[in-house]
mmCIF file of C-alpha atoms in Angstrom:
data_model
loop_
_atom_site.group_PDB
_atom_site.id
_atom_site.type_symbol
_atom_site.label_atom_id
_atom_site.label_comp_id
_atom_site.label_asym_id
_atom_site.label_seq_id
_atom_site.Cartn_x
_atom_site.Cartn_y
_atom_site.Cartn_z
ATOM 1 C CA MET A 1 0.000 0.000 0.000
ATOM 2 C CA LEU A 2 1.180 3.519 -0.781
ATOM 3 C CA LYS A 3 2.730 5.399 2.136
ATOM 4 C CA GLU A 4 0.245 8.166 1.422
ATOM 5 C CA VAL A 5 -2.644 5.748 1.875
ATOM 6 C CA GLU A 6 -1.187 4.353 5.104
ATOM 7 C CA ARG A 7 -0.950 7.896 6.442
ATOM 8 C CA TRP A 8 -4.498 8.634 5.247
ATOM 9 C CA LEU A 9 -5.849 5.562 7.006
ATOM 10 C CA SER A 10 -4.397 6.792 10.288
ATOM 11 C CA THR A 11 -5.650 10.371 9.910
ATOM 12 C CA ARG A 12 -8.899 10.132 7.914
ATOM 13 C CA SER A 13 -10.482 6.865 9.121
ATOM 14 C CA TRP A 14 -12.614 7.173 12.227
ATOM 15 C CA SER A 15 -15.300 5.421 14.262
ATOM 16 C CA VAL A 16 -18.768 6.778 14.924
ATOM 17 C CA THR A 17 -17.856 6.721 18.629
ATOM 18 C CA ASP A 18 -15.115 9.316 18.073
ATOM 19 C CA ARG A 19 -17.686 12.112 17.850
ATOM 20 C CA PRO A 20 -20.562 11.951 20.334
ATOM 21 C CA LEU A 21 -23.765 13.781 19.461
ATOM 22 C CA HIS A 22 -23.179 16.636 21.899
ATOM 23 C CA GLN A 23 -19.900 17.388 20.129
ATOM 24 C CA LEU A 24 -21.632 17.367 16.737
ATOM 25 C CA MET A 25 -24.352 19.701 17.961
ATOM 26 C CA ALA A 26 -21.780 22.133 19.337
ATOM 27 C CA ALA A 27 -19.964 22.105 15.974
ATOM 28 C CA LYS A 28 -23.251 22.567 14.119
ATOM 29 C CA ARG A 29 -24.083 25.635 16.197
ATOM 30 C CA THR A 30 -20.592 27.058 15.736
ATOM 31 C CA THR A 31 -20.493 26.576 11.973
ATOM 32 C CA GLY A 32 -24.162 27.307 11.305
ATOM 33 C CA SER A 33 -24.235 24.350 8.920
ATOM 34 C CA THR A 34 -27.502 22.744 7.847
ATOM 35 C CA VAL A 35 -27.903 19.039 7.105
ATOM 36 C CA SER A 36 -30.163 17.351 4.558
ATOM 37 C CA VAL A 37 -30.676 13.576 4.445
ATOM 38 C CA VAL A 38 -31.650 12.140 1.059
ATOM 39 C CA LEU A 39 -33.031 8.641 0.520
ATOM 40 C CA PRO A 40 -33.221 7.547 -3.125
ATOM 41 C CA ALA A 41 -36.027 4.992 -3.219
ATOM 42 C CA LEU A 42 -37.453 2.533 -5.734
ATOM 43 C CA ASN A 43 -40.031 0.079 -4.355
ATOM 44 C CA GLU A 44 -38.759 0.157 -0.779
ATOM 45 C CA GLU A 45 -42.051 0.220 1.147
ATOM 46 C CA GLU A 46 -40.831 -2.489 3.537
ATOM 47 C CA THR A 47 -37.833 -0.534 4.851
ATOM 48 C CA VAL A 48 -38.052 3.176 3.997
ATOM 49 C CA GLY A 49 -40.578 4.046 6.716
ATOM 50 C CA GLU A 50 -38.491 2.690 9.582
ATOM 51 C CA ILE A 51 -35.357 4.443 8.318
ATOM 52 C CA VAL A 52 -37.155 7.782 8.116
ATOM 53 C CA ALA A 53 -38.796 7.313 11.522
ATOM 54 C CA ILE A 54 -35.487 6.500 13.235
ATOM 55 C CA ILE A 55 -33.719 9.516 11.727
ATOM 56 C CA ARG A 56 -36.604 11.798 12.703
ATOM 57 C CA HIS A 57 -36.725 10.495 16.274
ATOM 58 C CA ASP A 58 -32.997 10.346 16.970
ATOM 59 C CA LEU A 59 -31.638 13.248 14.938
ATOM 60 C CA MET A 60 -34.509 15.715 14.626
ATOM 61 C CA GLN A 61 -36.619 15.296 17.763
ATOM 62 C CA GLN A 62 -34.084 14.100 20.340
ATOM 63 C CA VAL A 63 -31.338 16.363 18.995
ATOM 64 C CA PRO A 64 -31.736 18.746 16.017
ATOM 65 C CA LEU A 65 -28.788 17.491 13.985
ATOM 66 C CA VAL A 66 -30.748 16.917 10.761
ATOM 67 C CA ASP A 67 -32.743 19.764 9.238
ATOM 68 C CA GLU A 68 -34.671 17.870 6.575
ATOM 69 C CA ILE A 69 -35.315 14.343 5.295
ATOM 70 C CA VAL A 70 -36.153 14.054 1.612
ATOM 71 C CA VAL A 71 -37.162 10.810 -0.069
ATOM 72 C CA VAL A 72 -36.801 10.992 -3.840
ATOM 73 C CA ASP A 73 -39.087 8.379 -5.383
ATOM 74 C CA SER A 74 -37.523 6.921 -8.497
ATOM 75 C CA GLY A 75 -40.765 5.622 -10.009
ATOM 76 C CA SER A 76 -41.978 3.158 -7.375
ATOM 77 C CA THR A 77 -44.984 0.978 -8.131
ATOM 78 C CA ASP A 78 -45.598 0.085 -4.483
ATOM 79 C CA ARG A 79 -46.447 2.286 -1.469
ATOM 80 C CA THR A 80 -42.936 3.712 -1.002
ATOM 81 C CA SER A 81 -44.103 7.331 -1.255
ATOM 82 C CA GLU A 82 -47.036 6.899 1.119
ATOM 83 C CA VAL A 83 -44.993 5.021 3.717
ATOM 84 C CA ALA A 84 -42.160 7.555 3.599
ATOM 85 C CA ALA A 85 -44.531 10.513 3.917
ATOM 86 C CA ALA A 86 -46.384 8.886 6.821
ATOM 87 C CA ALA A 87 -43.062 8.422 8.621
ATOM 88 C CA GLY A 88 -42.315 12.135 8.299
ATOM 89 C CA ALA A 89 -40.221 12.575 5.160
ATOM 90 C CA ARG A 90 -40.813 15.090 2.427
ATOM 91 C CA VAL A 91 -41.387 12.992 -0.664
ATOM 92 C CA VAL A 92 -40.534 14.272 -4.139
ATOM 93 C CA HIS A 93 -40.979 12.286 -7.315
ATOM 94 C CA ARG A 94 -37.945 12.132 -9.571
ATOM 95 C CA ASP A 95 -39.938 13.298 -12.614
ATOM 96 C CA ALA A 96 -41.084 16.470 -10.835
ATOM 97 C CA ILE A 97 -37.524 17.741 -10.440
ATOM 98 C CA LEU A 98 -36.080 19.679 -13.381
ATOM 99 C CA PRO A 99 -38.843 18.510 -15.741
ATOM 100 C CA ARG A 100 -37.289 20.124 -18.818
ATOM 101 C CA ILE A 101 -34.650 17.367 -18.767
ATOM 102 C CA PRO A 102 -36.334 13.971 -19.281
ATOM 103 C CA THR A 103 -35.439 11.499 -16.578
ATOM 104 C CA VAL A 104 -33.612 8.242 -17.161
ATOM 105 C CA PRO A 105 -33.603 5.208 -14.847
ATOM 106 C CA GLY A 106 -30.797 5.009 -12.338
ATOM 107 C CA LYS A 107 -29.722 5.807 -8.810
ATOM 108 C CA GLY A 108 -27.240 8.474 -9.880
ATOM 109 C CA GLU A 109 -29.999 10.308 -11.713
ATOM 110 C CA VAL A 110 -31.993 10.580 -8.496
ATOM 111 C CA LEU A 111 -29.021 11.718 -6.408
ATOM 112 C CA TRP A 112 -28.152 14.394 -8.965
ATOM 113 C CA ARG A 113 -31.684 15.770 -9.050
ATOM 114 C CA SER A 114 -31.882 15.786 -5.254
ATOM 115 C CA LEU A 115 -29.488 18.737 -5.186
ATOM 116 C CA LEU A 116 -32.299 20.879 -6.583
ATOM 117 C CA VAL A 117 -34.844 19.974 -3.881
ATOM 118 C CA THR A 118 -32.651 20.089 -0.790
ATOM 119 C CA SER A 119 -31.283 23.071 1.078
ATOM 120 C CA GLY A 120 -28.576 21.677 3.362
ATOM 121 C CA ASP A 121 -24.953 22.758 3.306
ATOM 122 C CA ILE A 122 -24.188 19.092 4.006
ATOM 123 C CA ILE A 123 -26.051 16.381 2.117
ATOM 124 C CA CYS A 124 -26.174 12.850 3.475
ATOM 125 C CA PHE A 125 -27.220 10.016 1.154
ATOM 126 C CA ILE A 126 -28.712 6.863 2.715
ATOM 127 C CA ASP A 127 -29.940 3.838 0.756
ATOM 128 C CA ALA A 128 -33.606 3.065 1.423
ATOM 129 C CA ASP A 129 -33.282 -0.732 1.642
ATOM 130 C CA LEU A 130 -31.333 -0.956 4.909
ATOM 131 C CA LYS A 131 -32.558 -3.334 7.598
ATOM 132 C CA GLU A 132 -31.974 -2.959 11.357
ATOM 133 C CA PHE A 133 -31.069 0.659 10.635
ATOM 134 C CA SER A 134 -29.233 2.836 13.135
ATOM 135 C CA SER A 135 -29.043 6.622 13.091
ATOM 136 C CA ASP A 136 -25.286 6.148 13.595
ATOM 137 C CA PHE A 137 -25.144 5.820 9.817
ATOM 138 C CA VAL A 138 -26.149 9.484 9.541
ATOM 139 C CA SER A 139 -24.390 11.020 12.539
ATOM 140 C CA GLY A 140 -21.239 9.027 11.828
ATOM 141 C CA ILE A 141 -20.692 10.324 8.304
ATOM 142 C CA VAL A 142 -21.978 13.837 8.942
ATOM 143 C CA GLY A 143 -19.698 14.231 11.979
ATOM 144 C CA PRO A 144 -16.358 14.906 10.250
ATOM 145 C CA LEU A 145 -17.988 17.438 7.939
ATOM 146 C CA LEU A 146 -19.072 19.429 10.984
ATOM 147 C CA THR A 147 -15.825 19.114 12.940
ATOM 148 C CA GLU A 148 -13.097 18.959 10.269
ATOM 149 C CA PRO A 149 -13.063 22.010 7.948
ATOM 150 C CA GLY A 150 -10.701 20.275 5.509
ATOM 151 C CA VAL A 151 -12.968 17.274 4.902
ATOM 152 C CA ASP A 152 -15.436 17.464 1.998
ATOM 153 C CA LEU A 153 -16.718 13.893 1.537
ATOM 154 C CA VAL A 154 -17.165 11.043 4.022
ATOM 155 C CA LYS A 155 -18.027 7.431 3.213
ATOM 156 C CA ALA A 156 -19.471 4.978 5.708
ATOM 157 C CA MET A 157 -17.555 1.752 6.258
ATOM 158 C CA TYR A 158 -19.094 -1.350 7.791
ATOM 159 C CA ASP A 159 -19.305 -5.132 7.785
ATOM 160 C CA ARG A 160 -21.608 -6.532 5.093
ATOM 161 C CA PRO A 161 -22.843 -10.032 5.977
ATOM 162 C CA LEU A 162 -24.252 -12.247 3.221
ATOM 163 C CA GLY A 163 -26.886 -14.403 4.897
ATOM 164 C CA GLN A 164 -25.127 -15.914 7.904
ATOM 165 C CA ALA A 165 -21.651 -15.391 6.438
ATOM 166 C CA ALA A 166 -19.891 -12.414 7.977
ATOM 167 C CA GLY A 167 -18.096 -10.072 5.645
ATOM 168 C CA GLN A 168 -19.182 -11.801 2.425
ATOM 169 C CA GLY A 169 -21.396 -9.003 1.133
ATOM 170 C CA GLY A 170 -20.115 -6.410 -1.304
ATOM 171 C CA ARG A 171 -19.335 -8.843 -4.107
ATOM 172 C CA VAL A 172 -19.153 -6.186 -6.821
ATOM 173 C CA THR A 173 -16.838 -4.180 -4.590
ATOM 174 C CA GLU A 174 -14.402 -7.066 -4.205
ATOM 175 C CA LEU A 175 -14.585 -8.389 -7.773
ATOM 176 C CA MET A 176 -14.741 -5.120 -9.719
ATOM 177 C CA ALA A 177 -14.387 -1.847 -7.828
ATOM 178 C CA ARG A 178 -11.504 -2.671 -5.509
ATOM 179 C CA PRO A 179 -9.256 -4.081 -8.258
ATOM 180 C CA LEU A 180 -10.011 -1.064 -10.452
ATOM 181 C CA LEU A 181 -9.205 1.410 -7.703
ATOM 182 C CA ASN A 182 -6.035 -0.372 -6.612
ATOM 183 C CA MET A 183 -4.696 -0.560 -10.152
ATOM 184 C CA HIS A 184 -5.740 2.811 -11.524
ATOM 185 C CA TRP A 185 -6.385 5.082 -8.524
ATOM 186 C CA PRO A 186 -4.231 3.573 -5.763
ATOM 187 C CA GLN A 187 -4.742 6.648 -3.592
ATOM 188 C CA LEU A 188 -8.307 5.393 -3.079
ATOM 189 C CA ALA A 189 -7.217 1.887 -2.049
ATOM 190 C CA GLY A 190 -7.881 2.643 1.629
ATOM 191 C CA PHE A 191 -11.655 2.915 1.248
ATOM 192 C CA VAL A 192 -13.299 -0.086 2.881
ATOM 193 C CA GLN A 193 -16.650 0.385 1.120
ATOM 194 C CA PRO A 194 -16.023 2.463 -2.012
ATOM 195 C CA LEU A 195 -19.410 1.519 -3.515
ATOM 196 C CA GLY A 196 -21.431 1.939 -0.321
ATOM 197 C CA GLY A 197 -24.564 4.038 -0.689
ATOM 198 C CA GLU A 198 -24.136 5.810 2.639
ATOM 199 C CA TYR A 199 -21.988 8.916 2.383
ATOM 200 C CA ALA A 200 -22.161 12.625 3.091
ATOM 201 C CA ALA A 201 -20.564 15.583 1.377
ATOM 202 C CA ARG A 202 -20.570 19.325 1.290
ATOM 203 C CA ARG A 203 -22.942 20.794 -1.255
ATOM 204 C CA SER A 204 -20.051 22.951 -2.484
ATOM 205 C CA LEU A 205 -18.337 19.754 -3.671
ATOM 206 C CA LEU A 206 -21.354 17.838 -4.956
ATOM 207 C CA GLU A 207 -22.507 20.670 -7.174
ATOM 208 C CA GLN A 208 -19.167 20.592 -9.018
ATOM 209 C CA LEU A 209 -19.218 16.859 -9.777
ATOM 210 C CA PRO A 210 -20.693 15.056 -12.781
ATOM 211 C CA PHE A 211 -23.079 12.248 -11.800
ATOM 212 C CA PRO A 212 -23.149 8.949 -13.688
ATOM 213 C CA VAL A 213 -26.860 8.198 -13.884
ATOM 214 C CA GLY A 214 -26.651 4.562 -12.801
ATOM 215 C CA TYR A 215 -24.688 2.228 -10.560
ATOM 216 C CA GLY A 216 -21.377 3.873 -11.387
ATOM 217 C CA VAL A 217 -22.235 6.985 -9.398
ATOM 218 C CA GLU A 218 -20.339 6.033 -6.220
ATOM 219 C CA LEU A 219 -17.113 5.086 -7.980
ATOM 220 C CA GLY A 220 -17.317 8.096 -10.272
ATOM 221 C CA MET A 221 -17.883 10.428 -7.356
ATOM 222 C CA LEU A 222 -14.873 9.102 -5.451
ATOM 223 C CA VAL A 223 -12.551 9.366 -8.432
ATOM 224 C CA ASP A 224 -13.758 12.823 -9.429
ATOM 225 C CA ALA A 225 -13.597 14.113 -5.857
ATOM 226 C CA LEU A 226 -10.031 12.830 -5.539
ATOM 227 C CA HIS A 227 -9.004 14.849 -8.564
ATOM 228 C CA LEU A 228 -10.963 17.930 -7.521
ATOM 229 C CA VAL A 229 -10.140 18.252 -3.810
ATOM 230 C CA GLY A 230 -7.424 15.677 -3.081
ATOM 231 C CA LEU A 231 -7.175 12.638 -0.839
ATOM 232 C CA ASP A 232 -7.029 14.496 2.485
ATOM 233 C CA ALA A 233 -10.465 16.007 1.792
ATOM 234 C CA LEU A 234 -11.927 12.475 1.735
ATOM 235 C CA ALA A 235 -12.593 10.334 4.808
ATOM 236 C CA GLN A 236 -14.447 7.275 6.103
ATOM 237 C CA VAL A 237 -16.196 6.372 9.346
ATOM 238 C CA ASP A 238 -16.904 2.931 10.808
ATOM 239 C CA VAL A 239 -20.614 2.658 11.602
ATOM 240 C CA GLY A 240 -20.835 -1.060 12.396
ATOM 241 C CA VAL A 241 -22.880 -3.492 10.302
ATOM 242 C CA ARG A 242 -24.960 -2.910 7.180
ATOM 243 C CA LYS A 243 -27.812 -5.284 6.383
ATOM 244 C CA HIS A 244 -29.853 -4.898 3.225
ATOM 245 C CA ARG A 245 -31.517 -6.763 0.394
ATOM 246 C CA HIS A 246 -28.995 -8.650 -1.751
ATOM 247 C CA GLN A 247 -29.300 -8.850 -5.508
ATOM 248 C CA ASP A 248 -28.852 -11.935 -7.673
ATOM 249 C CA GLY A 249 -25.744 -12.660 -9.691
ATOM 250 C CA GLN A 250 -27.077 -11.307 -12.965
ATOM 251 C CA ALA A 251 -28.071 -7.996 -11.398
ATOM 252 C CA LEU A 252 -24.583 -7.799 -9.910
ATOM 253 C CA GLY A 253 -23.141 -8.399 -13.370
ATOM 254 C CA ARG A 254 -25.035 -5.421 -14.717
ATOM 255 C CA MET A 255 -23.822 -3.316 -11.812
ATOM 256 C CA ALA A 256 -20.246 -4.379 -12.492
ATOM 257 C CA ALA A 257 -20.540 -3.483 -16.162
ATOM 258 C CA ALA A 258 -21.809 0.003 -15.329
ATOM 259 C CA ILE A 259 -19.002 0.499 -12.817
ATOM 260 C CA TYR A 260 -16.398 -0.627 -15.331
ATOM 261 C CA ARG A 261 -17.843 1.780 -17.882
ATOM 262 C CA THR A 262 -17.629 4.629 -15.383
ATOM 263 C CA ALA A 263 -14.000 3.784 -14.711
ATOM 264 C CA GLN A 264 -13.224 3.500 -18.410
ATOM 265 C CA LEU A 265 -14.599 6.967 -19.100
ATOM 266 C CA ARG A 266 -12.413 8.413 -16.388
ATOM 267 C CA LEU A 267 -9.337 6.580 -17.575
ATOM 268 C CA ALA A 268 -9.483 7.612 -21.175
ATOM 269 C CA ARG A 269 -12.734 9.423 -21.919
ATOM 270 C CA GLY A 270 -12.693 6.929 -24.733
ATOM 271 C CA HIS A 271 -15.382 5.260 -26.794
ATOM 272 C CA MET A 272 -16.732 1.884 -25.781
ATOM 273 C CA ILE A 273 -17.370 -0.151 -28.909
ATOM 274 C CA ARG A 274 -20.271 -2.024 -27.362
ATOM 275 C CA PRO A 275 -21.829 -0.426 -24.267
ATOM 276 C CA SER A 276 -23.972 -3.467 -23.493
ATOM 277 C CA LEU A 277 -23.773 -6.700 -21.529
ATOM 278 C CA THR A 278 -25.068 -10.099 -22.630
ATOM 279 C CA GLN A 279 -25.993 -12.600 -19.927
ATOM 280 C CA PHE A 280 -27.571 -16.039 -20.153
ATOM 281 C CA GLU A 281 -30.627 -17.636 -18.579
ATOM 282 C CA ARG A 282 -31.737 -21.219 -18.999
ATOM 283 C CA GLY A 283 -34.985 -21.429 -20.927
ATOM 284 C CA GLU A 284 -37.087 -24.235 -22.335
ATOM 285 C CA GLU A 285 -34.636 -24.795 -25.162
ATOM 286 C CA GLY A 286 -31.395 -24.303 -23.293
ATOM 287 C CA PHE A 287 -29.476 -21.154 -22.426
ATOM 288 C CA GLU A 288 -30.972 -18.009 -23.883
ATOM 289 C CA PRO A 289 -29.104 -14.697 -24.219
ATOM 290 C CA ARG A 290 -30.391 -11.545 -22.544
ATOM 291 C CA THR A 291 -28.683 -8.307 -23.549
ATOM 292 C CA HIS A 292 -28.834 -5.215 -21.338
ATOM 293 C CA SER A 293 -27.601 -1.741 -22.092
ATOM 294 C CA VAL A 294 -24.882 -0.417 -19.784
ATOM 295 C CA ASP A 295 -25.424 2.973 -18.164
ATOM 296 C CA THR A 296 -23.260 5.377 -20.134
ATOM 297 C CA GLU A 297 -24.963 8.704 -19.615
ATOM 298 C CA GLU A 298 -23.722 11.217 -17.079
ATOM 299 C CA ARG A 299 -25.312 14.379 -15.761
ATOM 300 C CA PRO A 300 -23.172 17.531 -15.773
ATOM 301 C CA PRO A 301 -22.105 19.314 -12.588
ATOM 302 C CA MET A 302 -25.195 20.921 -11.093
ATOM 303 C CA VAL A 303 -23.580 24.361 -11.123
ATOM 304 C CA GLU A 304 -23.928 24.244 -14.919
ATOM 305 C CA ILE A 305 -27.728 23.960 -14.691
ATOM 306 C CA SER A 306 -29.450 27.347 -15.022
ATOM 307 C CA GLU A 307 -32.309 26.485 -12.642
ATOM 308 C CA TYR A 308 -29.830 25.588 -9.937
ATOM 309 C CA ARG A 309 -27.798 28.769 -10.411
ATOM 310 C CA LYS A 310 -30.990 30.850 -10.194
ATOM 311 C CA ARG A 311 -32.033 29.078 -7.009
ATOM 312 C CA LYS A 312 -28.649 29.761 -5.412
ATOM 313 C CA ALA A 313 -28.829 33.413 -6.392
ATOM 314 C CA ALA A 314 -32.342 33.843 -4.976
#
């Protein structure tokens, strides 16, 4: 491992216990910072309500660390919106944000649009499929942004069990993202969960970053932030254990393809001859091919969007 990464691990990797809530509240009052929590959600009626309720109780009612919770519905066909609203979140549909630009499917699309419907100086992204959720996920990653002026982006790190097997989750991380980062961006080799969906950042950074519309958004954001603000502006915090719904192997293959495409664009800004992925499923007559397009579109930095600039000026 690079000496620089070893040093970074000792100075920019923390535990949620390093910053108790009273310390975060004191820093919040001193800095005057506001905090928005964003949950991108697609058919998450079983989990989104509990996540929202816990954040509201622990970090809005018990202590006023969080200023707003926004659930951005990415086209759910279940009761995600109703459940989230009943739990106390402000729910916004993806298609209602920046309607002049047609929406495309993808998590990154939702995160990008969320910048237009949130007001916080610090924005905390939390996946909506987490089980046995703890508000430590929010306070842990927001903490360094309140107490460390030189930190601009904080990723959560955690154990990811797969069924009863400890530490076996994160298969795309281990098979695709970690090798890519170690080989091409070794400064980022110290991130335990580079693809994790729980991270917080200053709005002033997020608005300058392009957003891959799909699964490549987390890797793209890390790489772009490294180049924009440098390694010491990035950090990670141990928040314990993350339990969530696991996807099947074919879905993971599509995720991996999108992540590879995101990396390829950043390596060469080159042209992929065939931005698609063919997988196979056994049918009545043997294995049948299924071809899926790979997310290739990216949204520009939000500061380039006229509606966003007008909102900031207002």
